[in-house]
């Protein structure tokens, strides 16, 4: 993307350099933050007045006819010298629009309007301001994207910033405008070369016309040549004065050849006076326009027309020129005031941005060990950036230093943040190894058909996965997909198996109801055989699942039947009854969720109690031998023998329960 943008900028540079050959209405390109230059109107006016005085001195030394010729040439010369005063650049005087506060979409709309307009490419200053504002936004977005990319674990060398749709459209319109400007510049160059040839040829025609004595009365043909001269258009500046000097000299020579020169010239001057008075009135009316840009543009056109009208009577020459100049000065004064106001606003912006540039320096020293602290500080610095963007432009000569100070600190903060996240890489690599091991375990479990047990194991793996922490960004998605695929494979198989099993649930319910019926029958027999109960318990537990809606009812019936069986044990000895109850309880535990694990834990608990009691009995028996010589030996001996007897009885019960668990297992 950056290559594409650099190519576009190079083309822009070449195209905009051609502004030097634009016509007077073409762009004079300044940046938004340039200070207004002094207008040349007063020096030009003084030069014109000086030439008028020279003309008056010359008039006194010549006869009436020569007097008129000199006055005509002097006025043409003065108007020629005032070209700099009259050649206004319409774009320079347009209303200032602050593009720096616009969004990227708004900048695109303005640039698109120029690109779609036939003459829009001539708005060079506005186009530059739009491009500068866009570049600022673009670079900030790119910087933020780079910061996020680095924060997420990426390397700056791997960063590739892609244009969004608005940026692509903006670059396309900007390229279109550059091509128009470049083409226009080339065409103007060619046109000026052609205009030079046309004016040179026309001067040759005028010279032949003047040298021909038969043409001394052909004022109509002369006017035709003058109209052609006016219509040809501008030439390169270095040829302009010579052409005009030759042109005016030939016209003076022509009138010198005419015996009725004075009468015709005076009539011509009177007509010119009427036209220039009309232009003065139009220039004075421009002061009422609220749109300064429109007023400057129209004044530019009036100056161009005033220059081509021709001389006026000598006694009206100064008065007419001063009236036209005063009307122009009113417009220039408005422009000066406008730039003065803009200058004050830029100064205020400079003070505000200088304060932000100082404030952001503290962020360069920030250090933390927690991601949350870095993220909180990032929000603060981005808030400062937003405040900076909202302020607006500064004076150009001061902007560079303040901008450099602010953005250097801004970039330094994100550089430090990136360095912090790089220190986490080793930890993330370790997390990657742990997760790779979990993936291998998940793959091994994915082919298991122990649906219940494997389900719990995979859930434990998933919880362990969550607890491990992040891995390097480039492996984050791939390692997760691999782990998820292994888990999904098992659960998909489990769901398929469950669907197959659901069809057998109704049969299982009938089988369990049949077992419950047998247990209920056993509760009625007089000579109950416990083995029959154990076998029916095993048969019930081995049957499998029943429909969900019948689970509770069949379990209740099963438990009720077992209770009835226990009640039908009047002929049982206490030991036999306890054994029956214990085995029934053990079978119940075994048949429940995680039954094997619960039995195993119970078995270990019994073994620990048995070992502890056996150790106590052994200790007590050893201690009995020390009571023979004691004063209270008989009482202590009796207490210890009682403790030993109780412990041995408890040991017998625990060992019996352990046997039952082993039997049930």
XYZ file of C-alpha atoms in Angstrom:
665
model
C 0.000 0.000 0.000
C 2.829 2.424 0.924
C 4.418 1.873 -2.544
C 1.157 2.769 -4.228
C 0.874 5.899 -2.098
C 4.487 7.013 -2.823
C 3.928 6.661 -6.575
C 0.785 8.750 -6.296
C 2.654 11.445 -4.328
C 5.453 11.579 -6.940
C 2.943 12.076 -9.730
C 1.279 14.780 -7.658
C 4.592 16.588 -7.204
C 5.295 16.593 -10.957
C 1.788 17.647 -11.876
C 1.660 20.509 -9.368
C 5.024 21.870 -10.512
C 3.370 22.797 -13.802
C 1.353 25.552 -12.059
C 3.905 28.069 -13.224
C 2.426 27.925 -16.717
C -1.241 28.230 -15.669
C -3.279 31.222 -16.885
C -3.933 34.149 -14.542
C -7.127 32.554 -13.256
C -5.184 29.366 -12.474
C -4.161 28.242 -8.994
C -1.546 29.797 -6.797
C -0.899 26.995 -4.369
C -0.212 27.676 -0.719
C -0.675 25.495 2.278
C -3.467 26.244 4.644
C -1.105 27.499 7.290
C 0.850 29.969 5.050
C 0.668 33.592 6.029
C -0.931 36.010 3.532
C 1.535 37.885 1.354
C 1.426 41.629 0.848
C -0.648 42.608 -2.165
C 1.145 44.387 -5.004
C -1.606 46.866 -5.827
C -0.094 50.011 -4.260
C 3.416 49.734 -5.778
C 1.846 49.064 -9.180
C -0.420 52.057 -8.807
C 2.551 54.281 -7.918
C 4.449 53.036 -10.965
C 1.451 53.744 -13.133
C 1.131 57.284 -11.746
C 4.836 57.873 -12.331
C 4.440 56.869 -15.934
C 1.431 59.182 -16.233
C 3.613 62.090 -15.094
C 6.278 61.171 -17.634
C 3.567 61.097 -20.288
C 2.384 64.594 -19.343
C 5.936 65.970 -19.676
C 6.235 64.368 -23.106
C 2.898 65.801 -24.199
C 4.016 69.342 -23.510
C 7.010 68.856 -25.840
C 5.033 67.584 -28.802
C 2.316 68.847 -31.080
C -1.319 67.862 -30.661
C -1.181 64.760 -32.836
C 2.016 63.418 -31.245
C 0.516 64.329 -27.895
C -2.377 61.967 -28.462
C -0.161 59.142 -29.679
C 2.096 59.399 -26.634
C -0.831 59.430 -24.229
C -2.221 56.298 -25.891
C 1.074 54.438 -25.655
C 1.646 55.557 -22.047
C -1.731 54.266 -20.936
C -1.170 50.939 -22.683
C 2.224 50.775 -21.028
C 0.777 51.515 -17.614
C -1.875 48.825 -18.022
C 0.823 46.424 -19.186
C 2.957 47.204 -16.128
C -0.037 46.555 -13.899
C -0.348 42.965 -15.100
C 0.912 41.733 -11.759
C -1.764 43.805 -10.070
C -4.517 42.499 -12.317
C -3.496 38.871 -12.709
C -5.225 37.505 -9.615
C -5.245 33.837 -8.791
C -8.845 32.931 -8.094
C -8.051 29.930 -5.877
C -5.801 31.987 -3.597
C -8.646 34.322 -2.688
C -11.387 31.784 -2.205
C -13.017 31.409 1.203
C -10.764 29.412 3.476
C -12.250 25.998 4.329
C -10.732 24.164 7.285
C -10.380 20.673 5.842
C -8.225 19.542 8.805
C -11.340 18.962 10.958
C -13.188 16.884 8.356
C -13.524 13.129 8.344
C -12.024 10.991 5.616
C -15.448 10.498 4.011
C -16.080 14.277 3.949
C -12.667 14.886 2.372
C -13.528 12.286 -0.280
C -16.800 14.119 -1.060
C -14.971 17.443 -1.575
C -12.231 15.849 -3.696
C -14.826 13.953 -5.754
C -16.653 17.247 -6.439
C -13.423 18.738 -7.809
C -12.683 15.579 -9.792
C -16.138 15.552 -11.381
C -16.130 19.294 -12.124
C -14.788 20.369 -15.495
C -12.596 23.088 -13.949
C -12.216 21.496 -10.510
C -8.591 20.489 -11.112
C -7.655 24.196 -11.048
C -8.506 24.462 -7.321
C -4.923 23.668 -6.409
C -4.843 25.223 -2.941
C -8.038 23.456 -1.864
C -6.805 20.160 -3.370
C -3.517 20.479 -1.456
C -5.369 21.240 1.787
C -7.650 18.217 1.274
C -4.659 15.987 0.501
C -2.742 17.224 3.586
C -5.776 16.603 5.817
C -6.283 13.145 4.267
C -2.589 12.265 4.685
C -2.763 13.238 8.370
C -5.790 10.976 8.913
C -4.241 8.202 6.821
C -0.943 8.266 8.707
C -2.723 8.292 12.072
C -4.946 5.344 11.077
C -1.910 3.514 9.798
C 0.011 4.276 13.019
C -2.892 3.068 15.167
C -3.276 -0.078 13.043
C 0.472 -0.701 13.359
C 0.265 -0.209 17.111
C -2.622 -2.677 17.384
C -0.791 -5.119 15.107
C 2.306 -4.934 17.277
C 0.173 -5.127 20.439
C -1.399 -8.329 19.135
C 2.044 -9.831 18.744
C 2.933 -8.909 15.175
C 6.291 -7.580 13.927
C 6.434 -4.104 12.378
C 8.338 -5.534 9.378
C 5.399 -7.893 8.691
C 2.834 -5.080 8.825
C 0.905 -4.528 5.586
C -1.699 -1.791 5.832
C -4.525 -2.235 3.331
C -6.598 0.617 1.940
C -10.271 0.697 2.837
C -12.911 1.613 0.257
C -12.836 5.347 1.088
C -9.035 5.484 0.734
C -9.132 3.636 -2.599
C -11.744 6.056 -3.961
C -9.782 9.038 -2.638
C -6.554 7.853 -4.325
C -8.468 7.261 -7.575
C -9.946 10.784 -7.612
C -6.629 12.320 -6.630
C -4.910 10.485 -9.471
C -7.610 11.681 -11.898
C -7.116 15.309 -10.804
C -3.329 15.013 -11.117
C -3.692 13.670 -14.633
C -6.012 16.563 -15.545
C -3.564 19.085 -14.085
C -0.632 17.526 -15.853
C -2.517 17.396 -19.147
C -3.702 20.981 -18.702
C -0.161 22.146 -17.962
C 1.163 20.454 -21.086
C -1.619 21.916 -23.188
C -0.994 25.403 -21.784
C 2.702 25.112 -22.574
C 1.881 24.162 -26.132
C -0.804 26.844 -26.339
C 1.584 29.546 -25.132
C 4.143 28.471 -27.726
C 1.388 28.608 -30.351
C 0.186 31.988 -29.014
C 3.733 33.352 -29.344
C 3.846 32.254 -32.967
C 0.376 33.650 -33.649
C 1.209 37.030 -32.080
C 4.559 37.154 -33.875
C 2.789 36.452 -37.171
C 0.115 38.993 -36.318
C 2.772 41.621 -35.586
C 4.235 40.916 -39.017
C 0.814 41.391 -40.559
C 0.365 44.622 -38.568
C 3.767 45.845 -39.747
C 2.816 45.266 -43.391
C -0.530 46.881 -42.695
C 1.102 50.002 -41.211
C 3.719 50.251 -43.979
C 0.993 50.172 -46.626
C -0.073 53.764 -47.280
C -3.393 52.590 -48.638
C -4.360 51.365 -45.184
C -4.188 54.724 -43.464
C -7.976 55.008 -43.574
C -8.785 51.357 -42.885
C -9.661 51.647 -39.169
C -12.028 48.667 -39.472
C -9.185 46.386 -40.593
C -7.064 47.650 -37.717
C -9.845 46.835 -35.254
C -9.999 43.335 -36.719
C -6.268 42.896 -36.069
C -6.695 44.249 -32.510
C -9.544 41.778 -31.856
C -7.372 38.937 -33.113
C -4.569 40.090 -30.812
C -6.875 40.138 -27.804
C -8.370 36.731 -28.616
C -5.035 34.909 -28.958
C -4.358 34.530 -25.234
C -1.237 34.625 -22.987
C 2.356 33.815 -23.913
C 5.409 33.046 -21.767
C 6.253 36.005 -19.462
C 9.710 36.563 -20.930
C 8.154 37.430 -24.323
C 5.220 39.462 -23.050
C 6.795 42.912 -22.715
C 8.573 42.728 -26.068
C 5.392 41.721 -27.864
C 3.345 44.468 -26.245
C 6.058 47.076 -26.909
C 6.191 46.150 -30.597
C 2.416 46.018 -30.790
C 1.956 49.482 -29.250
C 4.808 50.932 -31.328
C 3.175 49.742 -34.536
C -0.200 51.146 -33.449
C 1.423 54.504 -32.678
C 3.175 54.428 -36.032
C -0.122 53.697 -37.729
C -1.846 56.685 -36.113
C 1.163 58.869 -36.942
C 0.502 58.059 -40.575
C -3.063 59.198 -40.350
C -4.003 62.790 -40.977
C -7.205 62.347 -38.987
C -5.492 60.516 -36.154
C -6.520 62.946 -33.417
C -10.241 62.944 -34.236
C -10.414 59.158 -34.545
C -8.313 58.598 -31.447
C -10.433 60.913 -29.352
C -13.624 59.211 -30.497
C -12.055 55.866 -29.703
C -10.962 57.115 -26.279
C -14.462 58.349 -25.484
C -15.865 54.889 -26.232
C -13.102 53.351 -24.111
C -13.960 55.795 -21.322
C -17.600 54.687 -21.340
C -16.578 51.042 -21.126
C -14.061 51.669 -18.313
C -16.596 53.711 -16.326
C -18.950 50.733 -16.573
C -16.162 48.460 -15.298
C -15.550 50.857 -12.390
C -19.223 50.628 -11.424
C -19.100 46.831 -11.553
C -15.914 46.807 -9.427
C -17.548 49.090 -6.828
C -20.584 46.782 -6.665
C -18.329 43.876 -5.704
C -17.918 45.400 -2.235
C -21.502 44.359 -1.483
C -20.819 40.669 -2.128
C -20.581 38.581 1.068
C -18.660 35.829 -0.679
C -15.060 37.105 -0.796
C -14.058 34.286 -3.101
C -16.681 35.277 -5.668
C -15.706 38.959 -5.405
C -12.017 38.223 -6.039
C -12.862 36.021 -9.007
C -15.028 38.678 -10.640
C -12.481 41.424 -9.912
C -9.879 39.301 -11.672
C -12.108 39.165 -14.739
C -12.701 42.951 -14.599
C -8.962 43.663 -14.476
C -8.414 41.467 -17.510
C -11.126 43.285 -19.429
C -9.918 46.752 -18.281
C -6.436 45.991 -19.598
C -7.679 45.214 -23.107
C -10.066 48.128 -23.591
C -7.480 50.713 -24.622
C -6.694 54.347 -23.746
C -9.165 57.032 -22.582
C -9.011 60.868 -22.890
C -5.967 62.270 -21.104
C -7.969 64.432 -18.716
C -10.011 61.407 -17.570
C -7.184 58.906 -17.492
C -6.031 59.469 -13.874
C -9.555 59.881 -12.520
C -10.771 56.673 -14.177
C -7.785 54.649 -13.063
C -7.995 55.878 -9.454
C -11.705 55.032 -9.304
C -11.058 51.511 -10.567
C -8.049 51.111 -8.233
C -9.998 52.339 -5.172
C -12.777 49.822 -5.860
C -10.132 47.083 -6.128
C -8.463 48.225 -2.900
C -11.733 47.727 -1.020
C -11.711 44.062 -1.979
C -8.016 43.715 -1.127
C -8.644 45.218 2.317
C -11.312 42.604 3.015
C -8.866 39.901 2.035
C -6.219 41.386 4.331
C -8.627 41.461 7.282
C -9.661 37.889 6.604
C -6.059 36.685 6.678
C -5.437 38.736 9.826
C -8.285 36.960 11.614
C -6.999 33.614 10.383
C -3.543 34.438 11.690
C -4.895 35.080 15.223
C -6.769 31.780 15.184
C -3.588 29.949 14.162
C -1.713 31.577 17.068
C -4.319 30.333 19.564
C -4.064 26.848 18.076
C -0.283 27.001 18.466
C -0.598 27.765 22.199
C -3.058 24.899 22.734
C -1.020 22.348 20.791
C 2.207 23.422 22.509
C 0.525 22.618 25.844
C -0.494 19.160 24.597
C 3.028 18.548 23.273
C 4.373 19.224 26.794
C 1.688 17.117 28.467
C 2.344 14.053 26.317
C 6.044 13.981 27.276
C 5.175 12.212 30.551
C 3.975 9.193 28.562
C 7.501 8.527 27.269
C 8.589 7.548 30.821
C 5.621 5.269 31.527
C 6.430 1.676 32.570
C 4.171 -1.103 33.850
C 4.111 -4.866 34.274
C 0.401 -5.412 33.659
C -1.443 -5.381 30.351
C -4.411 -3.619 31.958
C -2.195 -0.712 33.008
C -0.793 -0.359 29.481
C -4.303 -0.446 28.036
C -5.510 2.213 30.484
C -2.577 4.464 29.602
C -3.250 3.858 25.907
C -6.781 5.219 26.329
C -5.343 8.341 27.945
C -2.861 9.038 25.140
C -5.497 8.392 22.478
C -7.715 10.940 24.241
C -4.863 13.461 23.950
C -4.549 12.620 20.270
C -8.265 13.240 19.775
C -7.961 16.597 21.547
C -4.976 17.450 19.319
C -6.887 16.621 16.142
C -9.824 18.791 17.177
C -7.755 21.969 17.636
C -6.962 22.841 14.009
C -3.993 24.305 12.126
C -1.032 26.377 13.351
C 1.287 28.930 11.698
C 3.423 27.061 9.192
C 6.773 28.309 10.516
C 5.953 26.981 14.020
C 3.931 23.884 13.164
C 6.836 21.618 12.221
C 8.605 21.796 15.595
C 5.442 21.317 17.687
C 4.192 18.490 15.464
C 7.553 16.749 15.731
C 7.582 17.056 19.522
C 4.049 15.707 19.942
C 4.246 12.814 17.498
C 7.735 11.780 18.619
C 6.405 11.276 22.168
C 3.303 9.551 20.797
C 5.393 7.068 18.799
C 7.825 6.562 21.697
C 4.975 5.457 23.977
C 3.757 2.854 21.514
C 7.338 1.719 20.924
C 7.694 1.064 24.673
C 4.338 -0.681 24.702
C 5.454 -2.911 21.853
C 8.657 -3.752 23.731
C 6.586 -4.756 26.758
C 4.460 -7.150 24.733
C 7.545 -8.656 23.152
C 8.682 -9.733 26.618
C 5.541 -11.870 26.805
C 6.587 -13.875 23.758
C 8.534 -16.473 25.736
C 5.529 -17.073 28.006
C 3.260 -17.396 24.996
C 5.655 -19.905 23.440
C 5.389 -21.971 26.632
C 1.602 -21.721 26.467
C 1.761 -22.948 22.892
C 3.646 -26.084 23.949
C 1.095 -26.806 26.685
C -1.813 -26.395 24.289
C -0.133 -28.606 21.711
C -0.024 -31.351 24.361
C -3.730 -30.828 25.054
C -4.394 -31.162 21.326
C -2.632 -34.530 21.294
C -4.670 -35.710 24.291
C -7.894 -34.515 22.656
C -7.026 -36.387 19.460
C -6.448 -39.591 21.455
C -9.794 -39.187 23.237
C -11.654 -38.313 20.030
C -11.786 -42.012 18.991
C -12.950 -43.271 22.409
C -16.342 -44.949 22.828
C -16.470 -44.430 26.584
C -19.039 -41.723 26.058
C -19.614 -40.609 29.633
C -16.029 -40.861 30.870
C -14.506 -39.255 27.797
C -17.043 -36.426 27.939
C -15.825 -35.505 31.415
C -12.204 -35.805 30.369
C -12.675 -33.541 27.354
C -14.498 -30.974 29.470
C -11.586 -31.029 31.882
C -9.219 -30.495 28.930
C -11.310 -27.574 27.739
C -11.168 -25.943 31.166
C -7.423 -26.517 31.290
C -7.176 -24.933 27.817
C -8.913 -21.782 29.101
C -6.615 -21.563 32.102
C -3.355 -21.763 30.126
C -3.417 -18.279 28.606
C -2.655 -16.769 25.172
C -0.269 -18.161 22.566
C 1.648 -16.267 19.816
C -0.817 -14.475 17.544
C 0.190 -16.341 14.376
C -0.672 -19.698 16.030
C -3.752 -18.569 17.968
C -6.362 -19.470 15.372
C -4.703 -22.604 13.957
C -4.045 -24.269 17.344
C -7.581 -23.515 18.521
C -9.107 -24.953 15.344
C -7.043 -28.123 15.757
C -8.160 -28.560 19.383
C -11.785 -27.786 18.577
C -11.770 -30.222 15.653
C -10.620 -33.069 17.937
C -13.328 -32.259 20.508
C -15.992 -31.897 17.824
C -15.078 -35.261 16.329
C -15.809 -37.052 19.622
C -19.002 -35.150 20.421
C -20.323 -35.664 16.888
C -19.715 -39.386 17.248
C -21.341 -39.306 20.682
C -24.422 -37.576 19.283
C -24.621 -40.179 16.533
C -24.350 -42.953 19.096
C -27.000 -41.321 21.288
C -29.423 -41.246 18.384
C -28.884 -44.952 17.848
C -29.318 -45.663 21.537
C -32.542 -43.689 21.840
C -34.352 -46.334 19.799
C -33.466 -48.959 22.453
C -34.584 -46.833 25.432
C -38.171 -48.094 25.297
C -36.944 -51.696 25.380
C -34.711 -50.835 28.352
C -37.684 -49.375 30.201
C -39.646 -52.596 29.762
C -36.670 -54.608 31.016
C -36.247 -52.407 34.094
C -39.969 -52.598 34.847
C -39.640 -56.389 34.689
C -36.728 -56.270 37.208
C -38.765 -54.003 39.504
C -41.634 -56.508 39.299
C -39.280 -59.331 40.365
C -37.990 -57.274 43.317
C -41.558 -56.490 44.344
C -42.310 -60.225 44.245
C -39.243 -60.983 46.406
C -40.581 -58.588 49.014
C -43.508 -61.030 49.466
C -41.603 -64.337 49.811
C -41.031 -65.823 53.262
C -37.552 -67.258 52.729
C -35.619 -64.384 51.055
C -32.325 -65.239 49.373
C -30.003 -62.132 49.313
C -28.198 -63.421 46.225
C -31.398 -62.992 44.237
C -31.486 -59.317 45.286
C -27.843 -58.774 44.252
C -28.404 -60.409 40.880
C -31.500 -58.272 40.197
C -29.525 -55.142 41.176
C -26.756 -56.064 38.729
C -29.320 -56.808 36.058
C -31.072 -53.444 36.618
C -27.809 -51.485 36.487
C -26.636 -53.271 33.343
C -29.758 -52.578 31.298
C -28.870 -49.007 30.184
C -30.772 -45.783 29.599
C -34.517 -45.308 29.488
C -36.560 -42.450 27.947
C -35.907 -39.183 29.780
C -39.522 -38.749 30.899
C -39.437 -42.212 32.592
C -36.113 -41.872 34.457
C -37.547 -40.514 37.689
C -40.546 -42.841 37.843
C -38.541 -46.038 37.196
C -35.888 -45.034 39.771
C -38.556 -44.325 42.367
C -40.183 -47.701 41.700
C -36.787 -49.441 41.886
C -35.842 -47.777 45.218
C -39.276 -48.508 46.677
C -38.943 -52.175 45.710
C -35.519 -52.398 47.434
C -36.946 -50.841 50.599
C -39.766 -53.385 50.604
C -37.229 -56.190 50.197
C -35.302 -54.916 53.243
C -38.517 -54.810 55.292
C -39.079 -58.509 54.409
C -36.074 -59.624 56.515
C -37.673 -60.581 59.843
C -35.990 -63.985 59.803
C -32.490 -62.456 59.159
C -29.826 -62.213 61.790
C -28.491 -58.714 62.481
C -25.215 -59.483 60.678
C -27.052 -60.801 57.649
C -29.344 -57.760 57.571
C -26.424 -55.327 57.860
C -24.633 -57.159 55.057
C -27.721 -57.000 52.865
C -28.185 -53.288 53.502
C -24.500 -52.601 52.852
C -24.467 -54.518 49.562
C -27.645 -52.850 48.404
C -26.122 -49.457 49.285
C -22.857 -50.330 47.527
C -24.699 -51.451 44.406
C -26.646 -48.189 44.492
C -23.446 -46.132 44.687
C -21.837 -48.130 41.922
C -24.813 -47.604 39.636
C -24.823 -43.810 40.172
C -22.740 -41.130 38.385
C -19.002 -41.713 38.832
C -19.864 -44.850 40.804
C -16.499 -46.558 40.311
C -14.641 -43.471 41.471
C -16.827 -43.142 44.569
C -16.317 -46.794 45.495
C -12.606 -46.430 44.958
C -12.474 -43.409 47.243
C -14.542 -45.320 49.862
C -12.180 -48.270 49.616
C -9.131 -46.057 50.185
C -10.852 -44.378 53.140
C -11.609 -47.742 54.743
C -8.043 -48.925 54.273
C -6.690 -45.762 55.936
C -9.049 -46.181 58.906
C -8.138 -49.876 59.234
C -4.423 -49.077 59.128
C -4.849 -46.287 61.687
C -6.862 -48.474 64.098
C -4.426 -51.386 63.757
C -1.569 -49.011 64.576
C -3.431 -47.689 67.642
C -4.246 -51.240 68.897
C -0.613 -52.269 68.495
C 0.564 -49.200 70.441
C -1.953 -49.728 73.219
C -1.001 -53.402 73.612
C 2.672 -52.435 73.905
C 1.848 -49.830 76.552
C -0.025 -52.335 78.779
C 3.311 -53.777 79.972
C 4.240 -50.424 81.576
C 1.218 -50.346 83.891
C 2.393 -53.229 86.266
C 4.343 -51.003 88.667
C 1.950 -48.084 88.568
C -0.248 -47.122 91.537
C -3.388 -46.985 89.346
C -2.323 -49.864 87.094
C -5.534 -51.819 87.463
C -7.799 -48.930 86.414
C -5.563 -47.887 83.505
C -5.236 -51.479 82.353
C -9.000 -51.813 82.335
C -9.400 -48.608 80.281
C -6.833 -49.705 77.721
C -8.327 -53.173 77.356
C -11.724 -51.552 76.760
C -10.219 -49.265 74.077
C -8.495 -52.229 72.423
C -11.721 -54.241 72.390
C -13.750 -51.368 70.851
C -11.063 -50.774 68.221
C -10.958 -54.461 67.292
C -14.758 -54.542 66.956
C -14.622 -51.482 64.708
C -11.808 -53.078 62.707
C -13.945 -56.142 62.116
C -16.822 -53.982 60.822
C -14.544 -51.971 58.558
C -12.900 -55.093 57.138
C -16.306 -56.615 56.485
C -17.412 -53.471 54.608
C -14.161 -53.569 52.644
C -14.854 -57.165 51.660
C -18.325 -56.200 50.471
C -16.878 -53.382 48.305
C -14.344 -55.769 46.826
C -17.124 -58.297 46.249
C -19.347 -55.721 44.554
C -16.468 -54.442 42.449
